[in-house]
Amino acid sequence: MNEVQNYGPERKIEFLHGTTTLAFKFQHGVIVAVDSRATAGAYIASQTVKKVIEINPYLLGTMAGGAADCSFWERLLARQCRVYELRNKERISVAAASKLLANMVYQYKGMGLSMGTMVCGWDKTGPGLYYVDSEGNRVCGDLFAVGSGSMYAYGIVDSGLKQKDLTVEEACDLGRRAIYQATYRDAYSGGQVNLYHVHSEGWNRVSQSDVLMLHQQYQAEKA
Amino acid sequence: MAMSYDRAITVFSPDGHLFQVDYAQEAVKKGSTAVGVRGKNVVVLGVEKKIVAKLQEDRTVRKICSLDDNVFMAFAGLTADARIIVNRARVECQSHRLTVEDPATVEYITRYISSIKQRYTQSNGRRPFGISSLIVGFDFDGTPHLYQTDPSGTYHAWKANAIGRSAKTVREFLEKNYKEDMESDTDTIKLAIRALLEVVQSGGKNIELAIMKRDESMKMLAQEEIEEYVTAIETEKQKKT
């Protein structure tokens, strides 16, 4: 029988999960932008999913992959971060928080967890952005886009980030635009764009915009 | 038989003492003196070197151990017990670096050592560790620290302290002579040596000293350097009298 083994040269290609999430660092902190569509196959289960998990007032986590996996592990991470704060009388660094999450899920490697998350925050070394997934990857970076719509989002952010020194306004617009473009082309992304900005005092929710409204707005601007 | 291990050795006495812990502190009082001083830019640990037999190699007896690049410690009491604590602390420093991607603070490692010690006062079939330790170093942000732990598992921060034989005498000397915010590294080192000279017989050659300056690694002073300080101290003493 020709069973496809999930290791070696014949392994099944992992499909990116139905979502678009992105985060990038800029001079005033980190912008986090996500869509809000949840799909079960071809059925749109929800258009109003919260894909940004507020770990604590200065740390955010994004959700891509299995919704239950992401929210469960990130809530567990929030608990660990709080215990760290109490024991050590100082905030946990983004590096340490992402390390804790990566170590937690690594123990379940190969058991079917599906989670691709970005841990974003501001600590004493400045803005922090880490990509952590259930395969055991943990990488530090300035820009990440995760999900089935990530390629479309990368296109927008890569061209928009060419100009140095974005203002907060410009960076938010860039993030919003990138998610919108991804929802335009990717069937598995849509709903609203939730935008957060992480700065030295913590994070704040910048906006929640319906992609259909954004579509009208951008069309009008084109004309 | 396994049965003998399910009874605790450290239990409360009717008047609220943990006698095993108290006895452990007696063992500490028999150990050779160690003194620690926290200056503004340097931290110093000094120990009384035990007199070795003629055929014994002097260098194998090390009472000052580094735990990581930014922390080191000295102890008083049972050397074998200290070896265990030092090993565990060294591993924990590296584990901390691995999970948190930052060096452990002096307080963190002190807390870790203290919780090991406390655990052994509340376990079946185990006796408390018979050591007190002085833990010094600099944190990631540059602040110097000196902590003392004892067999019960408590720890406190100190500006200067002594443990072991004649600790009380040395501490009184330190209380009289410690000055806040000693800017000069030499003054801090001299204070530690002077404090040790109070109780150590025959001067400089029975003293072992380690210093750490901010952003530098621990440095054990060579015998000649210690002798230089001792001579300088003697000269100052002569001038005063």
Short mmCIF file of N, CA, C and O in Angstrom, two decimals, chain B residues 116-210:
data_model
loop_
_atom_site.label_atom_id
_atom_site.label_comp_id
_atom_site.label_asym_id
_atom_site.label_seq_id
_atom_site.Cartn_x
_atom_site.Cartn_y
_atom_site.Cartn_z
N ILE B 116 17.02 25.09 48.00
CA ILE B 116 17.56 23.73 48.14
C ILE B 116 17.78 23.44 49.62
O ILE B 116 17.40 22.38 50.13
N LYS B 117 18.42 24.41 50.31
CA LYS B 117 18.73 24.19 51.72
C LYS B 117 17.45 23.98 52.53
O LYS B 117 17.39 23.11 53.40
N GLN B 118 16.43 24.76 52.21
CA GLN B 118 15.18 24.64 52.97
C GLN B 118 14.54 23.28 52.73
O GLN B 118 14.02 22.65 53.65
N ARG B 119 14.62 22.83 51.46
CA ARG B 119 14.01 21.55 51.13
C ARG B 119 14.60 20.42 51.98
O ARG B 119 13.90 19.51 52.40
N TYR B 120 15.91 20.52 52.24
CA TYR B 120 16.55 19.48 53.03
C TYR B 120 16.22 19.58 54.52
O TYR B 120 16.55 18.67 55.27
N THR B 121 15.57 20.68 54.93
CA THR B 121 15.13 20.73 56.33
C THR B 121 13.71 20.20 56.46
O THR B 121 13.16 20.15 57.55
N GLN B 122 13.12 19.81 55.31
CA GLN B 122 11.73 19.37 55.37
C GLN B 122 11.53 18.10 54.56
O GLN B 122 10.50 17.91 53.94
N SER B 123 12.58 17.25 54.53
CA SER B 123 12.50 16.03 53.73
C SER B 123 12.70 14.81 54.57
O SER B 123 13.32 14.86 55.64
N ASN B 124 12.22 13.68 54.07
CA ASN B 124 12.40 12.43 54.80
C ASN B 124 13.83 11.95 54.72
O ASN B 124 14.43 11.93 53.66
N GLY B 125 14.34 11.57 55.88
CA GLY B 125 15.64 10.90 55.91
C GLY B 125 16.83 11.77 55.55
O GLY B 125 17.92 11.26 55.34
N ARG B 126 16.62 13.08 55.42
CA ARG B 126 17.75 13.93 55.05
C ARG B 126 18.09 14.88 56.18
O ARG B 126 17.21 15.32 56.90
N ARG B 127 19.35 15.25 56.25
CA ARG B 127 19.74 16.24 57.24
C ARG B 127 20.00 17.57 56.52
O ARG B 127 20.25 17.57 55.32
N PRO B 128 19.94 18.69 57.25
CA PRO B 128 20.22 19.97 56.59
C PRO B 128 21.67 20.05 56.12
O PRO B 128 22.53 19.31 56.61
N PHE B 129 21.93 20.96 55.18
CA PHE B 129 23.30 21.21 54.74
C PHE B 129 24.05 21.94 55.84
O PHE B 129 23.51 22.87 56.43
N GLY B 130 25.29 21.56 56.08
CA GLY B 130 26.04 22.18 57.17
C GLY B 130 26.91 23.32 56.68
O GLY B 130 28.09 23.40 57.02
N ILE B 131 26.35 24.21 55.84
CA ILE B 131 27.16 25.34 55.39
C ILE B 131 26.35 26.62 55.40
O ILE B 131 25.13 26.63 55.22
N SER B 132 27.07 27.72 55.63
CA SER B 132 26.54 29.06 55.35
C SER B 132 27.36 29.56 54.18
O SER B 132 28.54 29.23 54.08
N SER B 133 26.75 30.34 53.31
CA SER B 133 27.55 30.82 52.19
C SER B 133 27.41 32.32 52.03
O SER B 133 26.41 32.93 52.42
N LEU B 134 28.46 32.91 51.45
CA LEU B 134 28.44 34.32 51.07
C LEU B 134 28.48 34.34 49.56
O LEU B 134 29.42 33.82 48.96
N ILE B 135 27.44 34.94 48.94
CA ILE B 135 27.32 34.95 47.49
C ILE B 135 27.44 36.38 47.02
O ILE B 135 26.68 37.25 47.46
N VAL B 136 28.40 36.65 46.14
CA VAL B 136 28.60 38.02 45.67
C VAL B 136 28.62 38.05 44.16
O VAL B 136 28.90 37.05 43.51
N GLY B 137 28.36 39.24 43.64
CA GLY B 137 28.46 39.39 42.20
C GLY B 137 27.78 40.66 41.74
O GLY B 137 27.33 41.48 42.53
N PHE B 138 27.71 40.80 40.42
CA PHE B 138 27.04 41.93 39.80
C PHE B 138 25.89 41.42 38.97
O PHE B 138 26.00 40.40 38.30
N ASP B 139 24.77 42.16 39.01
CA ASP B 139 23.65 41.82 38.16
C ASP B 139 23.91 42.31 36.74
O ASP B 139 24.81 43.09 36.50
N PHE B 140 23.05 41.89 35.84
CA PHE B 140 23.05 42.31 34.45
C PHE B 140 23.08 43.83 34.30
O PHE B 140 23.70 44.37 33.40
N ASP B 141 22.42 44.54 35.24
CA ASP B 141 22.36 46.00 35.12
C ASP B 141 23.49 46.69 35.87
O ASP B 141 23.52 47.91 35.96
N GLY B 142 24.43 45.92 36.41
CA GLY B 142 25.61 46.54 37.02
C GLY B 142 25.56 46.76 38.51
O GLY B 142 26.54 47.21 39.09
N THR B 143 24.44 46.45 39.18
CA THR B 143 24.41 46.67 40.64
C THR B 143 25.14 45.52 41.34
O THR B 143 24.92 44.36 41.03
N PRO B 144 26.00 45.86 42.32
CA PRO B 144 26.71 44.83 43.08
C PRO B 144 25.81 44.30 44.21
O PRO B 144 24.94 45.01 44.70
N HIS B 145 26.00 43.03 44.56
CA HIS B 145 25.21 42.44 45.65
C HIS B 145 26.08 41.52 46.49
O HIS B 145 27.03 40.92 45.99
N LEU B 146 25.72 41.41 47.77
CA LEU B 146 26.32 40.42 48.67
C LEU B 146 25.17 39.81 49.45
O LEU B 146 24.37 40.53 50.06
N TYR B 147 25.04 38.49 49.37
CA TYR B 147 24.00 37.80 50.12
C TYR B 147 24.63 36.74 51.00
O TYR B 147 25.68 36.19 50.67
N GLN B 148 23.96 36.48 52.15
CA GLN B 148 24.40 35.40 53.01
C GLN B 148 23.26 34.40 53.16
O GLN B 148 22.12 34.80 53.38
N THR B 149 23.58 33.10 53.02
CA THR B 149 22.57 32.07 53.28
C THR B 149 23.02 31.26 54.47
O THR B 149 24.22 31.18 54.75
N ASP B 150 22.04 30.64 55.17
CA ASP B 150 22.43 29.78 56.28
C ASP B 150 21.69 28.44 56.19
O ASP B 150 20.82 28.29 55.33
N PRO B 151 22.05 27.47 57.04
CA PRO B 151 21.50 26.12 56.88
C PRO B 151 19.98 26.04 56.93
O PRO B 151 19.39 25.08 56.43
N SER B 152 19.32 27.03 57.52
CA SER B 152 17.86 26.95 57.58
C SER B 152 17.22 27.28 56.24
O SER B 152 16.05 27.02 56.02
N GLY B 153 17.99 27.90 55.34
CA GLY B 153 17.41 28.27 54.05
C GLY B 153 16.98 29.72 53.96
O GLY B 153 16.35 30.12 52.99
N THR B 154 17.31 30.52 54.99
CA THR B 154 17.00 31.95 54.87
C THR B 154 18.18 32.66 54.22
O THR B 154 19.32 32.18 54.30
N TYR B 155 17.89 33.80 53.60
CA TYR B 155 18.98 34.58 53.04
C TYR B 155 18.70 36.06 53.25
O TYR B 155 17.54 36.46 53.36
N HIS B 156 19.79 36.81 53.39
CA HIS B 156 19.66 38.27 53.56
C HIS B 156 20.72 38.96 52.75
O HIS B 156 21.79 38.40 52.52
N ALA B 157 20.45 40.18 52.35
CA ALA B 157 21.45 40.98 51.66
C ALA B 157 22.26 41.73 52.70
O ALA B 157 21.73 42.17 53.72
N TRP B 158 23.54 41.88 52.46
CA TRP B 158 24.43 42.56 53.40
C TRP B 158 25.33 43.52 52.65
O TRP B 158 25.59 43.34 51.46
N LYS B 159 25.85 44.51 53.39
CA LYS B 159 26.86 45.39 52.82
C LYS B 159 28.24 44.77 53.07
O LYS B 159 29.16 44.90 52.27
N ALA B 160 28.36 44.12 54.23
CA ALA B 160 29.59 43.41 54.56
C ALA B 160 29.23 42.39 55.62
O ALA B 160 28.41 42.67 56.49
N ASN B 161 29.82 41.21 55.57
CA ASN B 161 29.47 40.20 56.55
C ASN B 161 30.59 39.18 56.67
O ASN B 161 31.48 39.11 55.82
N ALA B 162 30.51 38.38 57.74
CA ALA B 162 31.48 37.31 57.94
C ALA B 162 30.76 36.08 58.43
O ALA B 162 29.72 36.17 59.10
N ILE B 163 31.29 34.90 58.08
CA ILE B 163 30.71 33.64 58.56
C ILE B 163 31.84 32.74 59.01
O ILE B 163 32.99 32.94 58.64
N GLY B 164 31.49 31.73 59.81
CA GLY B 164 32.50 30.76 60.26
C GLY B 164 33.05 31.11 61.64
O GLY B 164 32.43 31.83 62.42
N ARG B 165 34.25 30.59 61.89
CA ARG B 165 34.89 30.80 63.20
C ARG B 165 35.10 32.27 63.46
O ARG B 165 35.52 33.02 62.57
N SER B 166 34.80 32.72 64.66
CA SER B 166 34.98 34.12 65.07
C SER B 166 34.24 35.11 64.18
O SER B 166 34.65 36.26 64.04
N ALA B 167 33.13 34.68 63.60
CA ALA B 167 32.38 35.57 62.71
C ALA B 167 31.93 36.81 63.45
O ALA B 167 31.90 37.91 62.89
N LYS B 168 31.58 36.62 64.73
CA LYS B 168 31.07 37.76 65.49
C LYS B 168 32.11 38.86 65.61
O LYS B 168 31.80 40.04 65.41
N THR B 169 33.34 38.45 65.93
CA THR B 169 34.42 39.44 66.06
C THR B 169 34.62 40.21 64.76
O THR B 169 34.73 41.43 64.75
N VAL B 170 34.66 39.44 63.69
CA VAL B 170 34.89 40.08 62.38
C VAL B 170 33.75 41.01 62.02
O VAL B 170 33.97 42.12 61.53
N ARG B 171 32.52 40.57 62.30
CA ARG B 171 31.38 41.41 61.97
C ARG B 171 31.41 42.71 62.74
O ARG B 171 31.12 43.79 62.20
N GLU B 172 31.80 42.63 64.03
CA GLU B 172 31.89 43.85 64.82
C GLU B 172 32.93 44.79 64.23
O GLU B 172 32.72 46.01 64.16
N PHE B 173 34.07 44.20 63.80
CA PHE B 173 35.10 45.01 63.16
C PHE B 173 34.55 45.70 61.91
O PHE B 173 34.77 46.89 61.69
N LEU B 174 33.82 44.94 61.12
CA LEU B 174 33.25 45.50 59.89
C LEU B 174 32.26 46.62 60.21
O LEU B 174 32.24 47.66 59.55
N GLU B 175 31.44 46.39 61.24
CA GLU B 175 30.46 47.43 61.59
C GLU B 175 31.15 48.72 61.95
O GLU B 175 30.69 49.81 61.60
N LYS B 176 32.29 48.59 62.63
CA LYS B 176 33.01 49.81 63.04
C LYS B 176 33.67 50.50 61.86
O LYS B 176 33.77 51.71 61.82
N ASN B 177 34.14 49.71 60.89
CA ASN B 177 35.00 50.30 59.87
C ASN B 177 34.39 50.41 58.49
O ASN B 177 35.03 50.94 57.58
N TYR B 178 33.16 49.93 58.28
CA TYR B 178 32.58 50.01 56.94
C TYR B 178 32.13 51.43 56.66
O TYR B 178 31.49 52.06 57.48
N LYS B 179 32.46 51.90 55.47
CA LYS B 179 31.99 53.23 55.05
C LYS B 179 31.06 53.05 53.86
O LYS B 179 31.33 52.26 52.97
N GLU B 180 29.97 53.82 53.85
CA GLU B 180 29.01 53.72 52.76
C GLU B 180 29.64 54.09 51.44
O GLU B 180 30.45 55.00 51.37
N ASP B 181 29.25 53.40 50.37
CA ASP B 181 29.66 53.78 49.01
C ASP B 181 31.15 53.99 48.87
O ASP B 181 31.61 55.06 48.46
N MET B 182 31.92 52.95 49.25
CA MET B 182 33.36 53.07 49.10
C MET B 182 33.71 53.12 47.62
O MET B 182 33.63 52.12 46.91
N GLU B 183 34.11 54.28 47.14
CA GLU B 183 34.40 54.46 45.71
C GLU B 183 35.65 53.69 45.33
O GLU B 183 35.72 53.10 44.26
N SER B 184 36.65 53.73 46.23
CA SER B 184 37.94 53.16 45.85
C SER B 184 37.92 51.65 46.01
O SER B 184 37.51 51.11 47.04
N ASP B 185 38.38 50.96 44.96
CA ASP B 185 38.45 49.50 45.02
C ASP B 185 39.45 49.07 46.09
O ASP B 185 39.23 48.11 46.81
N THR B 186 40.56 49.81 46.16
CA THR B 186 41.61 49.45 47.12
C THR B 186 41.07 49.46 48.54
O THR B 186 41.37 48.57 49.34
N ASP B 187 40.24 50.48 48.87
CA ASP B 187 39.70 50.56 50.22
C ASP B 187 38.83 49.36 50.55
O ASP B 187 38.90 48.81 51.66
N THR B 188 38.02 48.94 49.57
CA THR B 188 37.15 47.79 49.80
C THR B 188 37.99 46.54 50.06
O THR B 188 37.73 45.78 50.99
N ILE B 189 39.01 46.35 49.21
CA ILE B 189 39.86 45.15 49.37
C ILE B 189 40.58 45.21 50.71
O ILE B 189 40.65 44.22 51.45
N LYS B 190 41.08 46.42 51.05
CA LYS B 190 41.82 46.55 52.31
C LYS B 190 40.92 46.23 53.49
O LYS B 190 41.35 45.59 54.46
N LEU B 191 39.66 46.66 53.43
CA LEU B 191 38.74 46.40 54.53
C LEU B 191 38.56 44.91 54.74
O LEU B 191 38.59 44.41 55.89
N ALA B 192 38.41 44.17 53.64
CA ALA B 192 38.23 42.72 53.75
C ALA B 192 39.47 42.08 54.37
O ALA B 192 39.37 41.22 55.26
N ILE B 193 40.65 42.53 53.92
CA ILE B 193 41.88 41.93 54.45
C ILE B 193 42.05 42.28 55.93
O ILE B 193 42.38 41.42 56.76
N ARG B 194 41.81 43.55 56.27
CA ARG B 194 41.94 43.96 57.67
C ARG B 194 41.00 43.15 58.55
O ARG B 194 41.38 42.72 59.65
N ALA B 195 39.78 42.94 58.06
CA ALA B 195 38.81 42.18 58.85
C ALA B 195 39.30 40.76 59.09
O ALA B 195 39.21 40.24 60.21
N LEU B 196 39.87 40.15 58.05
CA LEU B 196 40.37 38.78 58.20
C LEU B 196 41.58 38.73 59.11
O LEU B 196 41.75 37.79 59.89
N LEU B 197 42.44 39.76 59.01
CA LEU B 197 43.67 39.76 59.82
C LEU B 197 43.34 39.75 61.31
O LEU B 197 44.15 39.31 62.12
N GLU B 198 42.13 40.25 61.65
CA GLU B 198 41.74 40.25 63.06
C GLU B 198 41.74 38.85 63.66
O GLU B 198 42.00 38.66 64.84
N VAL B 199 41.38 37.87 62.83
CA VAL B 199 41.20 36.53 63.41
C VAL B 199 42.17 35.49 62.87
O VAL B 199 42.33 34.43 63.45
N VAL B 200 42.82 35.80 61.74
CA VAL B 200 43.72 34.82 61.15
C VAL B 200 45.09 34.93 61.79
O VAL B 200 45.60 36.03 62.02
N GLN B 201 45.71 33.76 62.09
CA GLN B 201 47.05 33.84 62.67
C GLN B 201 48.05 34.06 61.56
O GLN B 201 47.82 33.68 60.42
N SER B 202 49.16 34.61 61.92
CA SER B 202 50.33 34.79 61.05
C SER B 202 50.03 35.40 59.69
O SER B 202 50.55 34.99 58.67
N GLY B 203 49.15 36.37 59.67
CA GLY B 203 49.06 37.30 58.54
C GLY B 203 48.73 36.78 57.15
O GLY B 203 48.00 35.82 56.98
N GLY B 204 49.33 37.45 56.17
CA GLY B 204 48.93 37.35 54.76
C GLY B 204 48.96 35.97 54.15
O GLY B 204 48.12 35.64 53.31
N LYS B 205 49.88 35.10 54.59
CA LYS B 205 49.96 33.85 53.85
C LYS B 205 48.84 32.87 54.20
O LYS B 205 48.71 31.83 53.56
N ASN B 206 48.01 33.22 55.17
CA ASN B 206 46.86 32.35 55.45
C ASN B 206 45.55 32.94 54.96
O ASN B 206 44.48 32.56 55.42
N ILE B 207 45.66 33.88 54.02
CA ILE B 207 44.46 34.52 53.48
C ILE B 207 44.36 34.22 51.99
O ILE B 207 45.35 34.29 51.26
N GLU B 208 43.14 33.89 51.57
CA GLU B 208 42.86 33.71 50.14
C GLU B 208 41.81 34.74 49.78
O GLU B 208 40.80 34.89 50.48
N LEU B 209 42.04 35.49 48.69
CA LEU B 209 41.15 36.60 48.37
C LEU B 209 40.74 36.56 46.91
O LEU B 209 41.56 36.30 46.04
N ALA B 210 39.45 36.85 46.67
CA ALA B 210 38.97 36.95 45.29
C ALA B 210 38.19 38.24 45.14
O ALA B 210 37.44 38.63 46.03
#
